[in-house]
Amino acid sequence: YTLKRVWLTDEEVHGHYVSVSNEALFPLCVMTHTRPVFRPEDWETYKRVNVKFATKLLAEIQQVERPVVLIQDLHFALVPRIIKRSRPDAQVALFWHHPWPTAEQFSICPWRKEILDGMLGADVIGFHIQQHCNLFLETIGKELEARIDLEHFAIVSGGHTSLVRSFP
């Protein structure tokens, strides 16, 4: 595989990684005793960084037929949808390395619909255990217009199907 470094400015590191990823999404997912912090300006940076990574990735796979893309973790929740919009032929997987919170807990996130929509760009969404898959499906059911197929653990949204699986 090819490894490429994507350089971020100090502002991007702070807004994307320190703030949204570590101060908002991480405590929300691991249910710590630290209340998540949601800053609109950092959300804008988070979105820009997701676009930056997706743009670099799209440039790398430009000449690849049916590329396979594995996106890792909460830092890049918006990347699957960005990739699929540009490359519907890409096989996109997202693995979420943290527990998925309950729908009620996730509902405090002001960007929940954008995050969920971004994730649903993936063909496969993976979590560590089945309980996290179940909680994710419940969250989708409460937050988005989508068809949830509990028999196959699949979500159909906007004509695209995302499989939800546990990979312990």
C-alpha atoms as one frame of an Amber mdcrd trajectory, in Angstrom:
protein
   0.000   0.000   0.000   0.986   3.617  -0.372   1.506   5.753   2.682   1.160
   9.514   2.259   1.397  12.178   4.929  -1.252  14.889   5.023   0.178  17.941
   6.759  -2.108  19.964   8.995  -1.664  23.479  10.302  -1.632  24.085  14.056
  -5.173  25.480  13.736  -6.325  22.336  11.923  -4.724  20.057  14.519  -6.414
  21.985  17.305  -9.881  22.268  15.727 -10.013  18.794  14.215  -7.988  16.572
  16.513  -7.797  18.280  19.896 -11.261  19.807  19.932 -13.866  17.901  17.904
 -12.188  14.471  17.972 -10.850  14.479  21.543 -13.003  16.977  23.424 -16.362
  16.295  21.750 -16.616  12.887  20.033 -14.264  10.877  22.270 -15.973  11.724
  25.588 -19.365  11.320  23.923 -18.474   7.810  22.762 -16.653   6.491  25.812
 -19.169   8.007  28.214 -16.535   9.570  30.419 -17.313  11.845  33.314 -16.077
  14.699  31.170 -18.853  16.541  29.372 -18.209  16.853  25.621 -17.327  20.333
  24.377 -18.968  21.436  21.131 -17.467  24.558  19.524 -18.940  25.632  16.164
 -15.622  27.070  14.934 -13.858  23.771  15.640 -16.593  21.882  13.801 -15.831
  24.012  10.739 -12.167  23.000  11.046 -13.122  19.338  11.506 -15.133  19.471
   8.278 -12.270  21.183   6.395  -9.778  18.551   7.574 -12.113  15.724   6.513
 -12.382  17.336   3.066  -8.595  17.761   2.964  -7.978  14.063   3.676 -10.700
  12.963   1.264  -9.295  15.196  -1.487  -5.791  13.738  -1.034  -7.220  10.231
  -1.053  -9.277  10.875  -4.174  -6.151  12.119  -5.942  -4.326   8.893  -4.975
  -7.084   6.602  -6.252  -7.843   8.584  -9.385  -6.479   5.888 -11.711  -7.531
   2.904  -9.586 -10.449   0.811 -10.778 -12.878  -0.040  -7.932 -10.542   1.121
  -5.172 -10.807  -0.274  -1.657 -10.671   2.386   1.047 -10.470   1.757   4.795
 -11.180   4.785   6.954 -10.183   4.627  10.574 -12.104   6.082  13.474 -14.010
   9.119  14.650 -11.469  11.556  13.237 -12.800  10.971   9.720 -16.553  10.441
  10.108 -17.339  12.631   7.098 -14.831  11.072   4.694 -16.927   8.045   3.571
 -19.692  10.231   2.120 -17.184  12.572   0.441 -15.432   9.603  -1.195 -18.680
   7.961  -2.323 -19.995  11.185  -3.888 -16.897  11.436  -6.058 -16.235   7.730
  -6.533 -19.415   5.665  -6.203 -17.405   2.676  -7.454 -15.060   2.814  -4.457
 -15.502   0.116  -1.849 -15.456   2.102   1.377 -15.213   0.736   4.905 -15.183
   2.703   8.140 -14.032   1.201  11.415 -15.095   3.063  14.561 -12.579   2.222
  17.305 -14.652   3.524  20.194 -17.888   2.405  21.815 -21.014   3.795  20.198
 -23.150   5.720  22.700 -26.881   5.345  23.173 -29.131   7.333  20.850 -30.032
   9.604  23.754 -26.384  10.310  24.545 -25.516  10.920  20.909 -28.475  13.287
  20.553 -26.603  16.033  22.427 -24.110  16.332  19.569 -25.085  19.361  17.490
 -23.547  17.810  14.370 -25.051  14.350  14.809 -26.953  14.277  11.515 -23.902
  15.343   9.501 -21.721  12.777  11.266 -24.210   9.976  10.702 -24.739  10.939
   7.062 -20.978  11.012   6.545 -20.594   7.572   8.059 -23.381   6.164   5.890
 -21.238   6.835   2.828 -19.376   3.660   3.813 -20.355   0.296   2.393 -19.324
  -1.375   5.659 -19.310   0.269   9.080 -17.458  -1.709  11.699 -17.489  -1.646
  15.474 -15.733  -3.833  18.037 -18.820  -5.574  19.416 -22.417  -6.272  18.436
 -23.802  -4.000  21.156 -22.175  -1.000  19.460 -23.725  -2.054  16.145 -27.133
  -2.255  17.811 -26.725   1.184  19.388 -25.635   2.642  16.051 -28.705   1.247
  14.288 -30.918   2.647  17.040 -29.261   6.054  16.658 -29.798   6.043  12.899
 -33.455   5.157  13.449 -33.950   8.131  15.739 -31.911  10.680  13.803 -32.182
  10.049  10.044 -34.677   9.089   7.376 -33.381   5.643   6.511 -34.584   2.072
   6.153 -33.041  -0.207   8.745 -32.902  -3.896   7.888 -32.414  -5.678  11.225
 -32.274  -9.102   9.599 -29.150  -8.183   7.620 -27.864  -5.350   9.835 -28.036
  -2.943   6.936 -29.086   0.667   6.528 -30.465   2.013   3.262 -30.190   5.771
   2.990 -30.433   7.787  -0.201 -30.345   4.619  -2.299 -27.062   3.437  -0.755
 -26.725   0.417   1.517 -24.334   0.353   4.475 -23.705  -2.928   6.253 -23.066
  -2.665   9.999 -20.829  -5.367  11.449 -18.884  -6.228  14.569 -15.209  -7.070
  14.187 -13.964  -7.993  17.665
